[in-house]
Coordinates of C-alpha atoms in Angstrom, one line a residue:
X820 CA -1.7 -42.5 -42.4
X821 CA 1.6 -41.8 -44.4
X822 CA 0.8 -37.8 -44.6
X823 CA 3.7 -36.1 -47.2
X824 CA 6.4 -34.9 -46.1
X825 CA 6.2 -31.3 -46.4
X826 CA 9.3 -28.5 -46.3
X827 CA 8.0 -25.7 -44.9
X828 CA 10.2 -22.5 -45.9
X829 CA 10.3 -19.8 -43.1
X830 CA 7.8 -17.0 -43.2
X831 CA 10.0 -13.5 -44.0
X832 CA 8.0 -10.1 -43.2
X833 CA 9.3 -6.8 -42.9
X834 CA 9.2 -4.9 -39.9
X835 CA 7.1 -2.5 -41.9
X836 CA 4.1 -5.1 -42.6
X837 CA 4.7 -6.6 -38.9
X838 CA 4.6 -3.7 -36.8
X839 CA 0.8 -3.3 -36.8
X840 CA 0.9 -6.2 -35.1
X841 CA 3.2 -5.5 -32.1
X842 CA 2.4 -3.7 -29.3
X843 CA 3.4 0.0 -29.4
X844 CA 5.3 2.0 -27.2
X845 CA 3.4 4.7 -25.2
X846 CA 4.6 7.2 -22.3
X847 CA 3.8 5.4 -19.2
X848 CA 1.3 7.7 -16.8
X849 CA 2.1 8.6 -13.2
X850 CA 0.1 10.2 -10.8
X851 CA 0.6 14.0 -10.3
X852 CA 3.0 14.2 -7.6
X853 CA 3.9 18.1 -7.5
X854 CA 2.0 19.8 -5.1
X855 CA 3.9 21.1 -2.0
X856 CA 3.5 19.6 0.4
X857 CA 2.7 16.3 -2.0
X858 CA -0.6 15.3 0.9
X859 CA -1.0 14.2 4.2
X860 CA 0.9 11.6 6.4
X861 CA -1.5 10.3 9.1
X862 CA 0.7 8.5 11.5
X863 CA -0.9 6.6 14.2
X864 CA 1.5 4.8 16.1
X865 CA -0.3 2.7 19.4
X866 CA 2.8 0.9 20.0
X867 CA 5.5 3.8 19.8
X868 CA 8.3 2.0 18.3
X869 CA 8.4 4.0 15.1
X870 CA 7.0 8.1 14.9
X871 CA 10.5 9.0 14.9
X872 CA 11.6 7.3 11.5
X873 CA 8.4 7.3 9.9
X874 CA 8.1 11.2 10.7
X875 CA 11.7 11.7 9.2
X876 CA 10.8 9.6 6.2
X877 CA 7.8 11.3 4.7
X878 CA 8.9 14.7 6.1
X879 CA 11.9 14.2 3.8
X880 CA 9.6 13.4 1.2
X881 CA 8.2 16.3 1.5
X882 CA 4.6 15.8 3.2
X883 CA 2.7 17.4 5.7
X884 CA 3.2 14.7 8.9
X885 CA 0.1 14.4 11.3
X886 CA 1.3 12.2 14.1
X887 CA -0.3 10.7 16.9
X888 CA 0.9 8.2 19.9
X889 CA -1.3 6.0 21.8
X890 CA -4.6 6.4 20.9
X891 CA -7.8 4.0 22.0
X892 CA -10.3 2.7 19.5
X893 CA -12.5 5.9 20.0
X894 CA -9.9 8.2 19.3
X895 CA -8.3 6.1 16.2
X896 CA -11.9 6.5 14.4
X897 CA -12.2 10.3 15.7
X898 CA -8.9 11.3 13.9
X899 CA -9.6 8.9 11.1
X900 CA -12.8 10.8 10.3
X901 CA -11.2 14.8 10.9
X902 CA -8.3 13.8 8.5
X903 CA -10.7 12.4 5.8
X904 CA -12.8 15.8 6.0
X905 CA -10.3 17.8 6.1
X906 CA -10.3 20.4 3.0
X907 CA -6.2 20.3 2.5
X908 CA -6.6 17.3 0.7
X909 CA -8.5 19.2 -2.7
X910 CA -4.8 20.6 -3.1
X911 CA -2.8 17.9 -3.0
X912 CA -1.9 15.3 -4.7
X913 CA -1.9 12.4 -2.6
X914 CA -2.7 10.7 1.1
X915 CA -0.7 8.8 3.3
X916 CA -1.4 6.5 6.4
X917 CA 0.3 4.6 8.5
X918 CA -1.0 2.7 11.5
X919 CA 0.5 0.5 14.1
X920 CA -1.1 -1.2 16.2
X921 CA -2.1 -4.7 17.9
X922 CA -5.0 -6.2 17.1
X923 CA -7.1 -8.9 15.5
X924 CA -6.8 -10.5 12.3
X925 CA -8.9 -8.1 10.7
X926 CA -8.9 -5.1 12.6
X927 CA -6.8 -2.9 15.1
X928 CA -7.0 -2.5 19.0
X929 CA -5.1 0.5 19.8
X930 CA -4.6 0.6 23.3
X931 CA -7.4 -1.1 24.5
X932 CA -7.2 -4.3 26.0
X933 CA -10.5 -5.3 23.7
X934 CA -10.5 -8.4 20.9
X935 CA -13.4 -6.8 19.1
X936 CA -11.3 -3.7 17.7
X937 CA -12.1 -1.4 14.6
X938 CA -12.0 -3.2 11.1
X939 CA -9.4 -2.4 8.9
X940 CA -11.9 -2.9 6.2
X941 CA -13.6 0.4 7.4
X942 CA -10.2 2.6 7.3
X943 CA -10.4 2.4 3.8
X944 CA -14.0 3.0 3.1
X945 CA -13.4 6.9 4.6
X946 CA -11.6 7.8 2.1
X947 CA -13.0 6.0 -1.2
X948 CA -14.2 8.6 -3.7
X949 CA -17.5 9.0 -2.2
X950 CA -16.8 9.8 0.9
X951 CA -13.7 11.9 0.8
X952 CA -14.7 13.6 -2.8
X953 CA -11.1 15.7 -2.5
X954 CA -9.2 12.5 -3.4
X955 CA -10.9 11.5 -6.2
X956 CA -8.5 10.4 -8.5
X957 CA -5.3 10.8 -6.2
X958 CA -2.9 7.8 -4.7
X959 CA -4.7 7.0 -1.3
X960 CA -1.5 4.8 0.4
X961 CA -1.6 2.9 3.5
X962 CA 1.3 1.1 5.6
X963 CA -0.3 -1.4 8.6
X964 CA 1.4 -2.8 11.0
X965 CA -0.8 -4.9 13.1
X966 CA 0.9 -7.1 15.5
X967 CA -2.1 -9.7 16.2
X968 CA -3.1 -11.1 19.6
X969 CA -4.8 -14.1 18.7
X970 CA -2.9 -17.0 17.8
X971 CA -3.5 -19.2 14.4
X972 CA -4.5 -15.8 12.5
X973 CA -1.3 -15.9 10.3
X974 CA -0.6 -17.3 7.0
X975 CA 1.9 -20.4 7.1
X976 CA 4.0 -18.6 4.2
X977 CA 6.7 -16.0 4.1
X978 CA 4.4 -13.2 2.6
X979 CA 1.4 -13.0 0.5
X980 CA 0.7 -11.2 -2.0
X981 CA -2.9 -10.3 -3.7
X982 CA -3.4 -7.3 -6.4
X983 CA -6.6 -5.7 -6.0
X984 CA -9.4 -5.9 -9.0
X985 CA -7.6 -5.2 -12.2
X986 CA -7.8 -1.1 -13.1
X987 CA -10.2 -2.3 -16.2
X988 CA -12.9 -3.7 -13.4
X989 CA -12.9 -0.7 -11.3
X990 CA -13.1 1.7 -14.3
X991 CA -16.0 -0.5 -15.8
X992 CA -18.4 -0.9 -13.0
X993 CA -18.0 3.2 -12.9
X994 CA -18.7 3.8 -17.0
X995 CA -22.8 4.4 -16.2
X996 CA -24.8 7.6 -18.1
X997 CA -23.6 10.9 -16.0
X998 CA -21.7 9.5 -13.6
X999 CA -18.0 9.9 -12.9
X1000 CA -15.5 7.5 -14.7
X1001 CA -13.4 7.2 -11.7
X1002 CA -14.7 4.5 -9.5
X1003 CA -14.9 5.1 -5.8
X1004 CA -12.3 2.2 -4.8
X1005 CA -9.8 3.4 -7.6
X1006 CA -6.3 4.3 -7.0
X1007 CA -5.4 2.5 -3.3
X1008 CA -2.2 1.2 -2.4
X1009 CA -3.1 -1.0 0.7
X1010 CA -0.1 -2.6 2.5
X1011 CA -0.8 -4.6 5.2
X1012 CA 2.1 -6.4 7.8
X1013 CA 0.7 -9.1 10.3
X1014 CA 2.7 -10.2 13.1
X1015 CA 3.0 -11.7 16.0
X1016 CA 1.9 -9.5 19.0
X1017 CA 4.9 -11.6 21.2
X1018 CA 7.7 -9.0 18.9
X1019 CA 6.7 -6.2 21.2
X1020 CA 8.6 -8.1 24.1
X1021 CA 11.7 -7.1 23.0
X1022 CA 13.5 -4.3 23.9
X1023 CA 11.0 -1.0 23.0
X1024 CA 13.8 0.5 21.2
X1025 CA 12.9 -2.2 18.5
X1026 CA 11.5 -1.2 15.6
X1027 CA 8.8 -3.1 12.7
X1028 CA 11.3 -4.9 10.5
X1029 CA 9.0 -4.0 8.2
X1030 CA 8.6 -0.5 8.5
X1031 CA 12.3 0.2 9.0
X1032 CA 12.5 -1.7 5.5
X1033 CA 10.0 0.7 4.1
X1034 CA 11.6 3.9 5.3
X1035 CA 15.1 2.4 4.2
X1036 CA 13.3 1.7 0.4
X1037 CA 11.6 5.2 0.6
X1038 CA 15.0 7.4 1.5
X1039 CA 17.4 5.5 -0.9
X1040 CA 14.8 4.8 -4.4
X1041 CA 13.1 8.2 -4.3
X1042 CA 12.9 7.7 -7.9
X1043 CA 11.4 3.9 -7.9
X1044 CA 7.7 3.2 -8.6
X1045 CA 6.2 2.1 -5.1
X1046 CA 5.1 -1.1 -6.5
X1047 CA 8.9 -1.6 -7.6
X1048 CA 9.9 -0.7 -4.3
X1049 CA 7.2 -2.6 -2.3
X1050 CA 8.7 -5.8 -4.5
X1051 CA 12.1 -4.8 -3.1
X1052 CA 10.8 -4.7 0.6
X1053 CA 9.0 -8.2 0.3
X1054 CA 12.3 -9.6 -0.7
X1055 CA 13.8 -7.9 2.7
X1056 CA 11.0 -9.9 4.7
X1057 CA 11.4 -13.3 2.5
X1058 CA 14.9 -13.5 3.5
X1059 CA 14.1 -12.4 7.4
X1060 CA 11.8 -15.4 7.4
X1061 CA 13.7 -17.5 6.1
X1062 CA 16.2 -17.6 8.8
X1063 CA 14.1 -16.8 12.2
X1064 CA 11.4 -18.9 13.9
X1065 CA 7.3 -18.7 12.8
X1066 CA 6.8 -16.3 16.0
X1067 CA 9.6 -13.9 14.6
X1068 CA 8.0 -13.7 11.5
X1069 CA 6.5 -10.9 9.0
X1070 CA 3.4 -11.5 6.8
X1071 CA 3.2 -8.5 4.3
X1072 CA -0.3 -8.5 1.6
X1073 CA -0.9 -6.0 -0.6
X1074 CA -4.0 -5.1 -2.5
X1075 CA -3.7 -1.8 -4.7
X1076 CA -6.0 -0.2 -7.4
X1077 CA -3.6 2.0 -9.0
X1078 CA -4.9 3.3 -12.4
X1079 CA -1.0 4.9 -13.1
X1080 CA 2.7 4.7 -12.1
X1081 CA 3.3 5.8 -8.9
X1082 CA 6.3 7.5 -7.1
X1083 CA 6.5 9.0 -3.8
X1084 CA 8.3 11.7 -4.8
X1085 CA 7.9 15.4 -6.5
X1086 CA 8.0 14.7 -10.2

């Protein structure tokens, strides 16, 4: 339509009539890590592979290590329930579990030679905010390592990642007239490894490549954010993958509500 040709000059502002404009710089938040001992470490170890590092590792990180070999699907959800009512937890500052174990897609076996299990869907909900009140507001983190029976249950992809609801979705749904402004499902870190139950026929000296990533990350990086460091540990598993057979493989998700920075560690 022959529109004129117009110069357009460059638009010059100052920094001063920009900046309300940009976004500003706040401290970042973490999570109160300061309490001695910092929580908790539930270790439940079915396979027996791994009590000795992981005790070390959070030992050395300075909290209190509960561990326990072998257990059946009775006894998992019998110690599950006594740690989640137990009253250390109003005076520290966090929660840690680990569990290895075979088991299902979904859930974990133990010992028993069953493929119904105990869903891993219900570990978490004993310690959401309702339940276990004395966490409220305090980094609940889980490490899984479920070696699954069933064939066809894993991903065809070197690891999988999915972040939990964003923190504005939980914090929303829990904004009503007198009730708490922490939501019940807040401030998880749920990582989850899925492989395939054949690994355990190797020599029983072996170890989860992907717990003896995590303890290598957690004794080296004391002072990286565990989403940092759980970035760092996928990329240990991507590159295992990438070089060893589908049955050799690790699948890693991880779904986490954390409302702050986190770091396993006294700060």
């Amino acid at each position: 339509m022959g529109q004129p040709d117009i110069k357009r000059e460059p638009v010059k502002t100052s920094i001063q009539e920009s900046e309300a404009f940009l976004p500003q710089h706040t401290p970042e938040e973490r999570y109160r890590m300061q309490s001695k001992p910092l929580g908790i470490c539930l270790i439940i170890d079915c396979v027996g592979n791994d009590t000795g590092i992981l005790r070390d590792t959070f030992t050395s990180l300075g909290y209190e290590v509960q561990s326990f070999l072998y257990l059946s699907v009775d006894d998992i959800i019998k110690v599950l329930h006594k740690v989640a009512r137990m009253p250390q937890h109003q005076d520290y500052d966090s929660f840690v579990c680990v569990l290895v174990s075979r088991g299902g897609s979904q859930s974990v076996f133990g010992v028993d030679e069953t493929h119904s299990g105990f869903p891993l869907d219900h570990i978490r909900r004993l310690f959401m905010g309702d339940v276990c009140p004395s966490l409220l507001g305090k980094p609940k983190i889980f490490f899984i390592q479920n070696y699954v029976v069933s064939e066809g249950q894993l991903e065809d992809s070197s690891f999988l990642e999915v972040d939990g609801p964003s923190v504005k979705d939980v914090e929303s749904k829990a904004r009503q007239p007198g009730a708490c402004t922490i939501h019940r499902e807040a401030d998880f870190f749920w990582s989850l490894c899925k492989a395939d139950v054949s690994l355990l026929k190797r020599p029983s000296s072996s170890s989860s490549l992907y717990l003896q990533c995590l303890c290598e990350k957690l004794g080296r990086e004391r002072k990286c954010s565990l989403l940092e460091l759980h970035i760092e540990l996928n990329s240990k598993v991507y590159d295992w993958n990438s070089r060893v057979s589908a049955k050799k493989r690790y699948y890693v998700w991880l779904q986490h509500t954390l409302r702050k920075k986190l770091i396993l560690s006294c700060t």
